[in-house]
XYZ file of C-alpha atoms in Angstrom:
457
model
C 3.865 15.846 -2.889
C 0.847 16.049 -0.633
C -0.089 12.626 0.640
C -3.712 11.593 1.067
C -4.075 9.658 4.308
C -6.332 6.650 4.861
C -8.153 8.134 7.833
C -10.729 10.910 7.933
C -10.440 13.249 10.881
C -13.863 14.733 11.567
C -13.379 16.373 14.914
C -10.579 17.515 17.177
C -11.412 18.464 20.735
C -8.603 18.819 23.241
C -8.877 19.823 26.866
C -6.460 19.515 29.750
C -7.608 17.838 32.942
C -5.999 16.380 36.004
C -7.241 13.248 37.752
C -5.895 11.040 40.479
C -4.679 7.562 39.652
C -7.551 6.123 41.626
C -10.014 7.638 39.171
C -8.387 6.094 36.095
C -6.711 2.876 35.073
C -3.444 3.877 33.493
C -1.325 1.574 31.381
C 2.033 0.367 32.662
C 4.753 -1.828 31.174
C 7.605 -2.892 33.418
C 9.112 0.323 34.750
C 7.232 2.430 32.181
C 4.567 4.349 34.123
C 3.404 7.226 31.898
C 1.747 10.355 33.283
C 0.361 11.882 30.066
C -2.066 10.456 27.540
C -4.442 11.479 24.755
C -7.770 9.815 24.034
C -8.590 8.704 20.482
C -12.059 7.440 19.569
C -12.377 5.451 16.351
C -15.713 4.679 14.680
C -16.510 2.032 12.098
C -19.343 3.510 10.002
C -19.924 0.217 8.165
C -22.208 -2.581 9.349
C -19.466 -5.169 8.764
C -16.607 -6.503 10.835
C -13.268 -5.081 9.752
C -9.851 -6.643 10.364
C -6.392 -5.089 10.208
C -7.698 -1.661 9.231
C -5.032 0.899 8.296
C -5.191 4.052 10.437
C -3.018 7.061 9.537
C -3.159 10.174 11.717
C -1.587 13.296 10.264
C 0.841 15.250 12.472
C -0.925 18.551 11.825
C -4.036 17.439 13.712
C -2.150 16.886 16.968
C -2.105 19.754 19.445
C 1.175 18.351 20.787
C 3.406 16.758 18.150
C 7.000 17.475 19.175
C 8.006 13.961 20.101
C 10.300 11.171 18.943
C 9.549 7.558 18.001
C 10.135 6.258 21.527
C 7.836 8.903 23.039
C 4.649 7.285 21.687
C 2.892 4.194 23.024
C -0.561 3.340 21.643
C -2.683 1.199 23.940
C -5.966 -0.630 23.566
C -7.352 -0.484 27.138
C -9.505 -3.541 26.419
C -6.637 -5.554 24.973
C -5.166 -8.493 26.854
C -2.009 -7.433 28.747
C 1.187 -9.332 27.976
C 2.823 -11.388 30.694
C 6.439 -10.984 31.739
C 8.631 -12.640 29.094
C 10.438 -15.842 30.010
C 14.140 -15.858 30.753
C 14.694 -17.693 27.478
C 12.798 -15.033 25.567
C 14.709 -12.243 27.291
C 18.003 -13.935 26.522
C 17.072 -14.102 22.830
C 15.375 -10.700 22.480
C 17.351 -8.588 24.925
C 16.517 -5.353 26.676
C 13.931 -4.097 24.172
C 11.516 -6.994 24.679
C 8.018 -5.966 25.839
C 7.691 -6.389 29.610
C 4.700 -7.248 31.777
C 1.729 -4.976 31.039
C -1.260 -3.820 33.047
C -4.483 -2.049 32.058
C -4.352 -2.733 28.334
C -2.143 -3.943 25.513
C 0.418 -1.965 23.524
C -0.285 -1.759 19.782
C 2.598 -1.665 17.322
C 2.839 1.516 15.274
C 5.208 3.574 13.156
C 5.942 7.290 12.814
C 6.531 7.918 9.113
C 8.547 10.805 7.704
C 7.019 10.847 4.227
C 8.759 13.943 2.863
C 12.131 13.048 4.425
C 12.639 16.347 6.225
C 13.460 14.687 9.537
C 10.018 15.335 11.093
C 7.334 12.647 11.252
C 4.243 13.232 9.098
C 1.885 10.385 9.989
C 1.307 8.093 12.928
C 0.278 4.731 11.473
C -1.158 1.596 13.095
C -3.792 -1.067 12.406
C -6.819 -2.167 14.399
C -9.891 -4.416 14.271
C -13.460 -3.094 14.523
C -16.826 -4.708 15.039
C -19.816 -3.558 12.917
C -20.691 0.077 13.743
C -18.333 -0.034 16.727
C -16.772 2.972 18.422
C -13.659 2.125 20.431
C -11.380 4.176 22.635
C -7.600 3.983 22.386
C -4.988 5.916 24.342
C -1.837 7.510 23.005
C 0.586 7.618 25.945
C 3.368 10.186 25.742
C 6.626 9.382 27.502
C 9.919 7.629 26.817
C 9.444 3.900 26.225
C 12.046 2.095 24.121
C 10.674 -1.412 24.533
C 8.947 -3.438 21.877
C 10.314 -5.309 18.891
C 8.045 -4.500 15.970
C 7.727 -7.610 13.778
C 8.091 -6.606 10.118
C 5.133 -7.752 8.035
C 5.771 -5.371 5.123
C 8.932 -4.203 3.420
C 10.184 -1.994 0.602
C 13.478 -2.501 -1.148
C 15.261 -1.185 -4.219
C 18.444 -2.342 -5.819
C 20.268 -3.355 -8.941
C 18.242 -6.277 -10.214
C 19.480 -7.918 -13.406
C 21.447 -4.810 -14.406
C 18.791 -2.192 -13.737
C 17.491 -0.393 -10.652
C 14.195 -1.852 -9.464
C 11.873 -1.168 -6.490
C 9.961 -3.970 -4.768
C 7.357 -3.501 -2.020
C 5.366 -6.224 -0.298
C 3.100 -7.525 2.415
C 3.643 -11.016 3.767
C 1.130 -12.331 1.182
C 1.891 -10.466 -2.059
C 4.715 -8.423 -3.533
C 4.831 -5.879 -6.348
C 7.851 -4.825 -8.359
C 8.571 -2.492 -11.241
C 10.717 -4.545 -13.582
C 9.097 -2.387 -16.218
C 9.118 1.159 -14.795
C 5.382 1.869 -15.112
C 3.513 -1.442 -14.812
C 3.477 -3.868 -11.906
C 4.808 -7.379 -11.775
C 3.060 -9.468 -9.110
C 4.827 -11.904 -6.795
C 2.823 -14.557 -4.905
C 3.898 -16.076 -1.571
C 3.177 -19.694 -0.638
C 3.719 -18.986 3.042
C 3.658 -15.564 4.737
C 7.147 -14.056 4.469
C 9.159 -11.107 3.179
C 11.477 -11.748 0.251
C 12.234 -8.422 -1.488
C 15.652 -8.077 0.146
C 16.667 -11.529 -1.054
C 15.516 -10.987 -4.630
C 17.213 -7.605 -4.938
C 20.382 -8.304 -2.994
C 21.001 -11.774 -4.376
C 19.551 -11.181 -7.876
C 17.296 -14.202 -7.527
C 15.110 -14.990 -10.529
C 11.492 -14.636 -9.369
C 10.537 -17.756 -11.345
C 13.361 -19.912 -10.037
C 13.461 -19.274 -6.291
C 13.082 -22.074 -3.712
C 9.534 -23.471 -3.816
C 8.377 -22.150 -0.423
C 9.385 -18.597 -1.339
C 6.639 -18.424 -3.958
C 6.963 -17.154 -7.504
C 6.411 -14.374 -9.958
C 2.831 -15.015 -11.056
C 2.225 -12.572 -13.886
C 3.744 -11.754 -17.243
C 3.681 -8.032 -18.011
C 5.567 -7.284 -21.256
C 3.495 -4.670 -23.114
C 0.430 -4.947 -20.831
C -0.546 -3.010 -17.703
C 0.299 -6.090 -15.644
C -0.913 -5.974 -12.054
C -1.488 -2.213 -12.300
C -0.375 0.751 -14.361
C -1.209 4.270 -15.506
C -2.054 5.769 -18.878
C -3.664 8.795 -20.547
C -6.616 9.050 -22.907
C -5.720 11.878 -25.270
C -8.053 11.152 -28.210
C -11.701 12.025 -27.436
C -12.789 10.548 -30.777
C -11.326 7.138 -29.905
C -12.061 6.271 -26.283
C -10.124 3.017 -26.411
C -6.881 4.609 -27.607
C -4.397 5.251 -24.804
C -0.946 6.784 -24.335
C 1.637 5.305 -21.976
C 5.032 6.488 -20.697
C 6.798 3.352 -21.980
C 5.477 3.660 -25.528
C 6.294 7.052 -27.038
C 7.035 8.464 -30.507
C 10.671 8.860 -29.430
C 10.897 5.163 -28.635
C 9.287 4.208 -31.958
C 11.592 6.527 -33.885
C 14.606 4.994 -32.144
C 13.530 1.541 -33.345
C 13.227 0.050 -29.863
C 11.695 -3.422 -30.189
C 11.255 -4.417 -26.543
C 8.788 -2.714 -24.182
C 11.074 -0.101 -22.655
C 12.024 3.479 -23.438
C 14.826 4.954 -25.525
C 17.542 7.129 -23.928
C 17.027 8.751 -20.537
C 17.648 12.221 -21.949
C 15.619 11.908 -25.144
C 12.724 9.840 -23.785
C 10.708 9.199 -20.615
C 12.781 8.511 -17.508
C 12.025 7.318 -14.002
C 13.294 7.715 -10.441
C 12.508 5.702 -7.322
C 12.687 6.472 -3.602
C 11.926 4.200 -0.656
C 9.728 6.401 1.541
C 8.837 3.912 4.281
C 10.183 0.456 5.060
C 7.815 -1.245 7.514
C 7.015 -2.650 9.891
C 3.244 -2.273 9.235
C 3.241 -0.446 5.915
C 5.886 0.233 3.274
C 5.891 2.882 0.550
C 7.766 3.548 -2.676
C 7.715 6.848 -4.553
C 7.929 6.632 -8.340
C 8.672 9.716 -10.438
C 7.892 9.664 -14.160
C 9.724 12.490 -15.947
C 10.093 13.906 -19.459
C 7.090 12.047 -20.884
C 6.356 13.411 -24.360
C 3.402 11.462 -25.738
C 3.313 13.376 -28.999
C 0.028 14.902 -27.866
C 1.283 16.468 -24.641
C 4.091 16.701 -22.113
C 3.744 15.244 -18.621
C 5.496 14.479 -15.357
C 3.993 12.781 -12.341
C 4.651 11.209 -8.960
C 3.137 8.016 -7.566
C 3.254 6.602 -4.055
C 2.616 2.869 -3.830
C 1.964 1.459 -0.342
C 1.720 -2.138 0.910
C -0.094 -2.935 4.185
C 0.315 -5.719 6.699
C -1.985 -8.724 6.267
C -3.493 -7.310 3.065
C -3.404 -8.467 -0.561
C -3.531 -4.956 -1.972
C -1.353 -1.946 -2.615
C -2.727 1.578 -2.886
C -1.445 4.263 -5.222
C -1.689 8.043 -4.882
C -0.957 9.904 -8.121
C -0.108 13.564 -8.636
C 0.734 15.100 -12.019
C 3.387 17.755 -11.431
C 3.376 18.753 -15.120
C 0.226 18.388 -17.200
C 0.347 20.022 -20.623
C -1.985 18.162 -23.014
C -2.592 19.446 -26.513
C -6.145 18.125 -26.400
C -8.511 19.744 -23.886
C -10.460 16.544 -23.213
C -7.486 14.484 -22.030
C -8.341 11.968 -19.303
C -6.209 10.219 -16.682
C -6.320 6.439 -16.647
C -5.239 3.351 -14.726
C -5.929 -0.348 -14.960
C -4.805 -3.967 -15.028
C -4.107 -6.665 -17.588
C -7.010 -8.909 -18.585
C -6.213 -12.443 -17.483
C -5.269 -14.489 -20.568
C -7.244 -17.531 -19.332
C -10.057 -15.540 -17.796
C -12.739 -17.594 -16.077
C -13.551 -15.125 -13.307
C -14.721 -11.638 -14.213
C -16.486 -8.961 -12.218
C -17.020 -5.368 -13.238
C -19.306 -2.821 -11.683
C -18.919 0.925 -11.236
C -15.377 1.532 -9.957
C -14.312 -2.127 -9.540
C -12.936 -4.763 -11.906
C -11.700 -8.299 -11.133
C -10.120 -10.733 -13.582
C -8.744 -14.215 -12.932
C -8.305 -17.750 -14.117
C -5.960 -20.708 -14.303
C -2.333 -19.974 -15.070
C 0.661 -21.768 -16.465
C 3.576 -19.921 -14.901
C 6.771 -20.211 -16.893
C 10.137 -18.530 -16.784
C 10.331 -16.563 -20.052
C 14.030 -17.450 -20.289
C 13.296 -21.166 -20.127
C 13.085 -21.510 -23.902
C 12.707 -25.277 -23.799
C 9.506 -24.970 -21.785
C 10.631 -27.427 -19.157
C 9.834 -25.451 -16.009
C 6.118 -24.826 -16.045
C 3.939 -24.445 -12.972
C 0.218 -24.990 -13.474
C -1.938 -23.315 -10.825
C -5.716 -23.260 -10.433
C -5.964 -19.499 -10.525
C -4.220 -16.132 -10.426
C -6.446 -13.096 -9.943
C -5.983 -9.338 -9.910
C -8.325 -6.426 -9.259
C -8.441 -2.658 -9.606
C -10.525 -0.173 -7.608
C -10.655 3.567 -8.264
C -12.165 5.729 -5.554
C -15.703 6.612 -6.659
C -15.072 10.258 -5.792
C -13.261 10.525 -9.133
C -16.260 9.166 -11.088
C -14.214 6.595 -13.034
C -15.501 5.314 -16.379
C -14.725 1.699 -17.256
C -12.837 1.256 -20.528
C -11.474 -1.813 -22.324
C -8.132 -1.054 -23.978
C -6.032 -3.117 -26.354
C -2.492 -2.204 -27.340
C 0.693 -3.982 -28.347
C -1.285 -7.260 -28.540
C -2.373 -7.059 -24.880
C -5.909 -6.719 -23.515
C -6.479 -4.521 -20.490
C -9.263 -3.320 -18.192
C -8.944 0.354 -17.355
C -10.770 3.345 -15.929
C -10.937 6.850 -17.376
C -10.741 9.695 -14.827
C -11.453 13.308 -15.644
C -8.700 15.558 -14.246
C -9.660 17.895 -11.425
C -7.854 20.989 -10.176
C -5.569 18.866 -8.006
C -4.338 16.879 -11.022
C -4.333 13.606 -9.115
C -6.335 10.556 -8.140
C -6.137 7.381 -6.046
C -6.563 3.746 -6.893
C -5.954 0.309 -5.417
C -4.809 -2.941 -7.010
C -4.994 -6.384 -5.406
C -3.801 -9.888 -6.247
C -3.953 -13.482 -5.028
C -3.321 -17.012 -6.250
C -4.363 -20.542 -5.402
C -0.880 -21.522 -4.194
C -0.848 -18.921 -1.405
C -3.259 -17.271 0.958
C -5.459 -16.287 2.438
C -7.758 -16.266 -0.664
C -7.232 -19.544 -2.479
C -10.207 -19.408 -4.872
C -11.451 -16.863 -7.368
C -14.728 -16.575 -5.465
C -13.016 -15.855 -2.138
C -10.767 -13.275 -3.754
C -13.705 -11.471 -5.364
C -15.471 -11.328 -1.973
C -12.307 -9.859 -0.493
C -12.115 -7.220 -3.230
C -15.747 -6.165 -2.771
C -15.256 -5.866 0.993
C -12.016 -3.967 0.462
C -13.797 -1.552 -1.864
C -16.273 -0.685 0.904
C -13.459 -0.136 3.378
C -11.452 1.910 0.865
C -14.429 4.208 0.389
C -15.259 4.394 4.106
C -12.145 4.920 6.248
C -12.512 4.940 9.989
C -13.595 8.191 11.563
C -11.527 9.517 14.438
C -12.265 11.961 17.227
C -9.444 13.264 19.368
C -10.555 13.656 22.943
C -8.995 14.976 26.082
C -5.370 15.070 27.113
C -4.954 13.768 30.646
C -2.087 14.432 33.014
C -1.715 12.172 36.041
C -0.389 13.587 39.261
């Protein structure tokens, strides 16, 4: 599956020059004294300050790309150099601790092999940008095995309550596919990663220790915190088809919101593509989906990003055989049952309100957590000209977008979530501001220009 990166490369210009050390300030770290570097200029085209911006550089735009993980060191020449670690820190961290730096600050990054062929596909890191700023970074090439990357995202999959379930997360929010097509949302009270604990220890998301947070959304028959659908009936715009609800399932007499047999009905497969430290990705395959009005298969890649309350999703239909010519793609979120906050314009929708969070297995209703608000949002890239559509099915109300298929048979969208018990957006108003800012950033990725390669002699 071809992955759409979050960074637009508008120019690549590479020359080879030689300069003396006196003419340039080259980065060093302990005994690491590189002699080769590449210049990267990033530009923020928006007149707003941007924090923790995802930057993904595709391998095919590098003139030199035959290197390993330890061969890459990204440096902000204006960043504050780290001091030599204390003896206590060295004793705890060991050899791979970052040593004393000069002429800049190393930025953490990851080389991601997205197609799992053993060769990296994207170089990923995050950065901050001032309004309309252009900044220069350097990619130093040379062996450097120092630097513990703190994990602020994770992806995990395991047997959870007798079925295989993926879970991906930032330190603020997690998303899991208890139901194979529609997202459960997990809120954190303090920044932390918990997917490994939930999956490995089969911890009930409603009954974990208080500081770990909680599941904050019921999904059942709804789209939950995000899900996909198809609009196959041009005469009834609000009628939708979904992989979990098929004629085969109905015929089999299934009463709970899942499919019938894996051979006779829709089936699903999950792969952990990337597991941190700065972003984590899960691939979801939906196979053998017979809606009664067409046959479909598709792949989705969900990605969580450090210090963000959103996950992005890239969708590609690998089989698309509708009976009706005017079949539309769709995606969306559940309407909040106690909605007091609502925003909808163009390609954005936000819904939120107070929530009484309760374990559905607590039939006596003893364990209830009342919170001021839980909010979710959905953004579809405007390139796809999404059309807003309210949809009701199986007694659930949902906000969705219709997307006309193009020749690539795919589209991209983003879903976000927050709650009053966690951070950093503790009110509906703050969360909506975050979503509107995120929408601008989603539509306007940083622009990058590759400059010269320098070799120091």
